[in-house]
């Protein structure tokens, strides 16, 4: 899974880019841009990786990524023959897409703060009014599209702290360089393909053509977490989906996620989620009973 740079190429008659993806699966690899990216997940669910954060994503959520922040959306595994659709609307723009000092104006201060905050990566909880604005983008209405984008940015800049989640505390530590691609590409793919089985740092190091000690130092420096922490985070994100989406027992969930020790699974789950697997499932059931529209955020 390649970590690559994606250039934001704007048409000659436009200052920003609007893209719509509607396909069986998201096919993007780990990548980053020199500008900002807004994404509305219209339909799809799976795991999202941004900076040094791994979490489950759901339809209706909005994400904003700043320059240099690596990210990737990976769909859930679908049953053989299932016609799952991955649908997203994406807007890409540079810091100065409508002038170098445009966002320095007093009226636009909040938007500038939002753009600066997006360097950490931002997840917005469902905001129906903002989601609807994404569907108003249309071809051949450049001025109207610009107004819609400013409306979206304005609405998002007014969201309270409880409605957003930052994806990393220190974006400077998790910005990738092109030179990292060759080393990290096989590592991410190895973990994503095998997290439910046995994975180890020695095998990962060999894929990066490094000795194990050097690899562990390199991985920690580039991702701000150890290799085992990265693997556990992916496994726990999968466990949260199984706990709320199936009736499998705790032991079954444990083994299905790649853990081979229930006690260790319980400890790791509590580290990442703040409660035991059993408590997590119970909280979901109780919340779902009191609010049928409730959908948890499984980080």
Coordinates of C-alpha atoms in Angstrom, one line a residue:
X1 CA 0.0 0.0 0.0
X2 CA 1.9 2.9 -1.3
X3 CA 2.4 6.2 0.6
X4 CA 2.4 8.7 -2.2
X5 CA 2.1 12.4 -2.9
X6 CA -1.0 13.5 -4.8
X7 CA -0.8 16.8 -6.6
X8 CA -3.9 19.0 -6.5
X9 CA -4.4 19.8 -10.1
X10 CA -7.0 22.6 -10.6
X11 CA -8.6 23.3 -14.0
X12 CA -7.5 26.6 -15.7
X13 CA -10.9 28.1 -15.1
X14 CA -11.2 27.1 -11.4
X15 CA -9.5 27.9 -8.1
X16 CA -10.3 24.6 -6.4
X17 CA -11.2 21.0 -7.3
X18 CA -14.4 19.1 -6.7
X19 CA -14.4 15.3 -7.2
X20 CA -17.0 12.6 -6.7
X21 CA -16.1 9.0 -6.3
X22 CA -18.8 6.3 -6.7
X23 CA -17.3 2.8 -7.1
X24 CA -17.4 -0.6 -5.4
X25 CA -14.5 0.3 -3.1
X26 CA -12.3 3.2 -2.2
X27 CA -9.0 2.5 -4.1
X28 CA -6.8 5.3 -2.7
X29 CA -3.6 4.2 -1.1
X30 CA -1.9 6.1 1.8
X31 CA -1.3 9.6 0.3
X32 CA -1.0 13.3 1.1
X33 CA -1.4 16.6 -0.6
X34 CA 0.2 20.0 -0.6
X35 CA -3.1 21.6 0.1
X36 CA -6.3 21.0 2.0
X37 CA -8.9 18.3 1.4
X38 CA -12.5 18.1 2.6
X39 CA -14.3 14.7 2.3
X40 CA -17.9 13.8 2.8
X41 CA -18.5 10.0 3.1
X42 CA -21.8 9.7 1.4
X43 CA -21.8 5.9 1.6
X44 CA -19.3 3.4 2.9
X45 CA -17.9 2.2 6.2
X46 CA -14.5 0.8 7.2
X47 CA -11.2 1.9 8.8
X48 CA -9.7 5.3 8.3
X49 CA -6.0 6.0 8.8
X50 CA -4.7 9.6 9.2
X51 CA -1.5 10.8 10.7
X52 CA -1.0 8.4 13.6
X53 CA -4.7 7.7 14.2
X54 CA -6.7 4.6 13.3
X55 CA -10.5 4.6 13.6
X56 CA -13.7 3.3 12.1
X57 CA -15.5 5.6 9.7
X58 CA -19.2 5.7 8.8
X59 CA -21.3 7.3 6.1
X60 CA -22.4 10.9 6.7
X61 CA -19.1 11.9 8.4
X62 CA -16.9 14.8 7.2
X63 CA -13.1 14.8 7.3
X64 CA -10.7 17.6 6.7
X65 CA -7.0 17.1 6.1
X66 CA -4.3 19.8 6.0
X67 CA -1.2 19.9 3.8
X68 CA 1.2 16.9 4.2
X69 CA -1.1 14.8 6.5
X70 CA -1.1 11.2 5.2
X71 CA -4.5 9.5 5.1
X72 CA -6.4 6.6 3.7
X73 CA -9.9 5.1 3.8
X74 CA -10.3 1.3 3.6
X75 CA -13.7 -0.3 3.2
X76 CA -15.0 -3.1 5.3
X77 CA -14.6 -6.6 3.8
X78 CA -17.8 -7.4 1.9
X79 CA -19.4 -10.8 1.4
X80 CA -18.5 -12.5 -1.9
X81 CA -20.8 -11.1 -4.6
X82 CA -21.9 -8.1 -2.5
X83 CA -22.4 -5.0 -4.6
X84 CA -21.1 -2.5 -1.9
X85 CA -20.8 1.1 -3.1
X86 CA -18.2 3.5 -1.8
X87 CA -19.4 7.1 -2.5
X88 CA -17.6 10.3 -1.5
X89 CA -17.6 13.9 -2.5
X90 CA -14.1 15.6 -2.2
X91 CA -13.1 19.2 -2.4
X92 CA -9.4 20.1 -2.7
X93 CA -7.9 23.6 -2.4
X94 CA -4.7 25.3 -1.6
X95 CA -4.1 27.8 1.2
X96 CA -4.2 30.8 -1.2
X97 CA -6.8 29.5 -3.7
X98 CA -8.6 32.8 -3.6
X99 CA -5.7 35.1 -2.8
X100 CA -2.8 35.1 -0.4
X101 CA -4.4 37.3 2.2
X102 CA -8.1 36.5 1.7
X103 CA -8.5 34.6 4.9
X104 CA -6.7 37.3 6.9
X105 CA -9.9 39.4 6.8
X106 CA -11.7 39.7 10.1
X107 CA -14.9 38.1 8.8
X108 CA -12.9 35.0 7.8
X109 CA -10.8 34.6 10.9
X110 CA -12.7 31.5 12.0
X111 CA -12.2 29.8 8.7
X112 CA -8.5 30.5 8.8
X113 CA -8.3 28.9 12.2
X114 CA -10.1 25.9 10.9
X115 CA -7.6 25.5 8.0
X116 CA -4.8 25.7 10.5
X117 CA -6.4 23.1 12.7
X118 CA -6.9 20.8 9.8
X119 CA -3.1 20.2 9.8
X120 CA -3.9 17.8 12.7
X121 CA -6.7 16.2 10.7
X122 CA -10.3 16.8 11.8
X123 CA -13.3 14.5 12.0
X124 CA -16.7 16.2 12.2
X125 CA -19.7 14.4 13.6
X126 CA -22.7 14.3 11.3
X127 CA -23.9 17.8 10.4
X128 CA -26.9 17.4 8.1
X129 CA -27.0 21.0 7.0
X130 CA -23.4 20.9 5.9
X131 CA -23.8 17.5 4.3
X132 CA -26.6 18.9 2.1
X133 CA -24.3 21.6 0.9
X134 CA -21.9 19.1 -0.7
X135 CA -24.8 18.0 -2.9
X136 CA -25.3 21.5 -4.3
X137 CA -22.0 21.4 -6.1
X138 CA -22.6 21.2 -9.9
X139 CA -20.6 21.5 -13.1
X140 CA -20.4 24.9 -14.9
X141 CA -21.4 27.0 -11.9
X142 CA -18.0 28.2 -10.8
X143 CA -19.1 31.2 -8.8
X144 CA -21.9 29.4 -7.0
X145 CA -19.6 26.5 -6.2
X146 CA -17.1 28.9 -4.6
X147 CA -19.9 30.4 -2.5
X148 CA -21.0 26.9 -1.4
X149 CA -17.4 26.0 -0.4
X150 CA -17.2 29.1 1.7
X151 CA -20.5 28.2 3.3
X152 CA -19.3 24.8 4.1
X153 CA -16.0 26.1 5.6
X154 CA -18.0 28.7 7.6
X155 CA -20.4 26.2 9.0
X156 CA -17.6 23.8 10.0
X157 CA -15.6 26.6 11.6
X158 CA -18.5 27.2 13.9
X159 CA -18.8 23.6 15.2
X160 CA -18.3 23.3 18.9
X161 CA -15.3 21.3 20.3
X162 CA -17.6 18.4 21.2
X163 CA -18.5 18.0 17.5
X164 CA -15.0 17.5 16.2
X165 CA -12.2 15.1 16.8
X166 CA -8.5 15.9 16.1
X167 CA -6.7 13.0 14.5
X168 CA -3.2 13.8 15.8
X169 CA -1.8 16.1 18.4
X170 CA 1.4 17.0 16.6
X171 CA 1.1 17.0 12.8
X172 CA 4.7 17.8 12.3
X173 CA 5.7 14.4 13.7
X174 CA 3.5 12.4 11.3
X175 CA 4.0 14.2 8.0
X176 CA 5.6 11.8 5.5
X177 CA 8.2 12.5 2.9
X178 CA 8.3 10.8 -0.5
X179 CA 11.4 8.9 0.6
X180 CA 9.3 7.1 3.2
X181 CA 7.1 5.5 0.6
X182 CA 9.3 2.6 -0.3
X183 CA 9.8 1.6 3.4
X184 CA 6.2 2.1 4.6
X185 CA 4.3 0.8 1.6
X186 CA 5.0 -2.9 2.3
X187 CA 4.6 -2.4 6.0
X188 CA 1.1 -1.0 5.9
X189 CA 0.0 -3.6 3.4
X190 CA 1.5 -6.4 5.5
X191 CA -0.4 -5.2 8.6
X192 CA -3.7 -4.5 6.8
X193 CA -3.6 -7.9 5.1
X194 CA -2.6 -9.9 8.2
X195 CA -3.7 -8.1 11.4
X196 CA -6.2 -10.9 12.1
X197 CA -3.4 -13.5 11.9
X198 CA 0.1 -13.3 13.3
X199 CA 2.2 -10.2 12.5
X200 CA 5.6 -9.4 14.0
X201 CA 8.2 -6.7 13.7
X202 CA 10.9 -9.0 12.4
X203 CA 8.8 -9.8 9.3
X204 CA 7.9 -6.2 8.9
X205 CA 11.5 -5.2 9.1
X206 CA 12.5 -7.6 6.4
X207 CA 9.9 -6.1 4.1
X208 CA 11.5 -2.7 4.7
X209 CA 14.9 -4.1 4.1
X210 CA 16.1 -3.1 7.6
X211 CA 17.2 -5.0 10.6
X212 CA 14.6 -5.3 13.4
X213 CA 16.1 -2.8 15.8
X214 CA 16.6 -0.1 13.1
X215 CA 13.1 -0.7 11.8
X216 CA 11.5 -0.3 15.2
X217 CA 13.3 3.0 15.7
X218 CA 12.4 4.2 12.2
X219 CA 8.7 3.2 12.6
X220 CA 8.4 4.9 16.0
X221 CA 10.0 8.1 14.6
X222 CA 7.8 8.3 11.6
X223 CA 4.4 7.3 13.2
X224 CA 5.1 8.3 16.9
X225 CA 4.0 4.8 18.0
X226 CA 5.6 1.4 18.2
X227 CA 4.9 -1.2 15.6
X228 CA 3.0 -3.3 18.2
X229 CA 0.9 -0.3 19.2
X230 CA 0.0 0.3 15.5
X231 CA -1.0 -3.3 15.1
X232 CA -3.1 -3.3 18.3
X233 CA -4.8 -0.1 17.2
X234 CA -5.9 -1.7 14.0
X235 CA -7.0 -4.8 15.8
X236 CA -9.0 -2.9 18.4
X237 CA -10.7 -0.8 15.7
X238 CA -11.9 -4.1 14.1
X239 CA -13.0 -5.4 17.5
X240 CA -15.3 -2.4 18.1
X241 CA -17.1 -3.2 14.9
X242 CA -17.6 -6.8 15.8
X243 CA -18.8 -6.0 19.3
X244 CA -21.5 -3.7 18.1
X245 CA -22.3 -5.4 14.8
X246 CA -22.4 -9.1 15.8
X247 CA -23.4 -11.3 18.7
X248 CA -20.1 -13.0 18.8
X249 CA -18.7 -13.7 22.3
X250 CA -15.8 -11.8 23.7
X251 CA -13.4 -14.7 23.1
X252 CA -14.6 -15.0 19.4
X253 CA -14.0 -11.3 18.9
X254 CA -10.6 -11.5 20.5
X255 CA -9.4 -14.3 18.2
X256 CA -11.1 -12.9 15.1
X257 CA -9.0 -9.7 15.5
X258 CA -5.7 -11.5 15.8
X259 CA -5.2 -11.6 19.6
X260 CA -4.3 -15.0 21.0
X261 CA -4.8 -14.1 24.7
X262 CA -8.1 -12.9 26.1
X263 CA -6.6 -11.1 29.1
X264 CA -4.2 -9.2 26.9
X265 CA -7.1 -8.3 24.5
X266 CA -9.1 -7.0 27.4
X267 CA -6.2 -4.9 28.7
X268 CA -5.5 -3.4 25.2
X269 CA -9.1 -2.7 24.5
X270 CA -9.4 -0.8 27.8
X271 CA -6.3 1.2 26.9
X272 CA -7.7 2.3 23.6
X273 CA -11.4 2.6 24.4
X274 CA -11.5 3.4 28.2
X275 CA -13.7 0.4 29.0
X276 CA -13.6 -3.3 28.7
X277 CA -15.1 -5.1 25.6
X278 CA -18.1 -6.2 27.6
X279 CA -18.7 -2.7 29.0
X280 CA -18.3 -1.2 25.5
X281 CA -21.0 -3.5 24.1
X282 CA -23.3 -2.9 27.0
X283 CA -22.9 0.9 26.6
X284 CA -23.8 0.6 22.9
X285 CA -26.9 -1.5 23.6
X286 CA -28.1 0.9 26.3
X287 CA -27.5 3.9 24.2
X288 CA -29.2 2.3 21.2
X289 CA -32.3 1.5 23.2
X290 CA -32.6 5.0 24.5
X291 CA -31.8 6.6 21.1
X292 CA -32.5 4.4 18.0
X293 CA -30.6 6.8 15.8
X294 CA -27.5 6.5 17.9
X295 CA -24.3 5.3 16.1
X296 CA -21.1 5.1 18.2
X297 CA -17.8 6.4 17.1
X298 CA -15.4 3.5 17.4
X299 CA -11.9 4.9 17.6

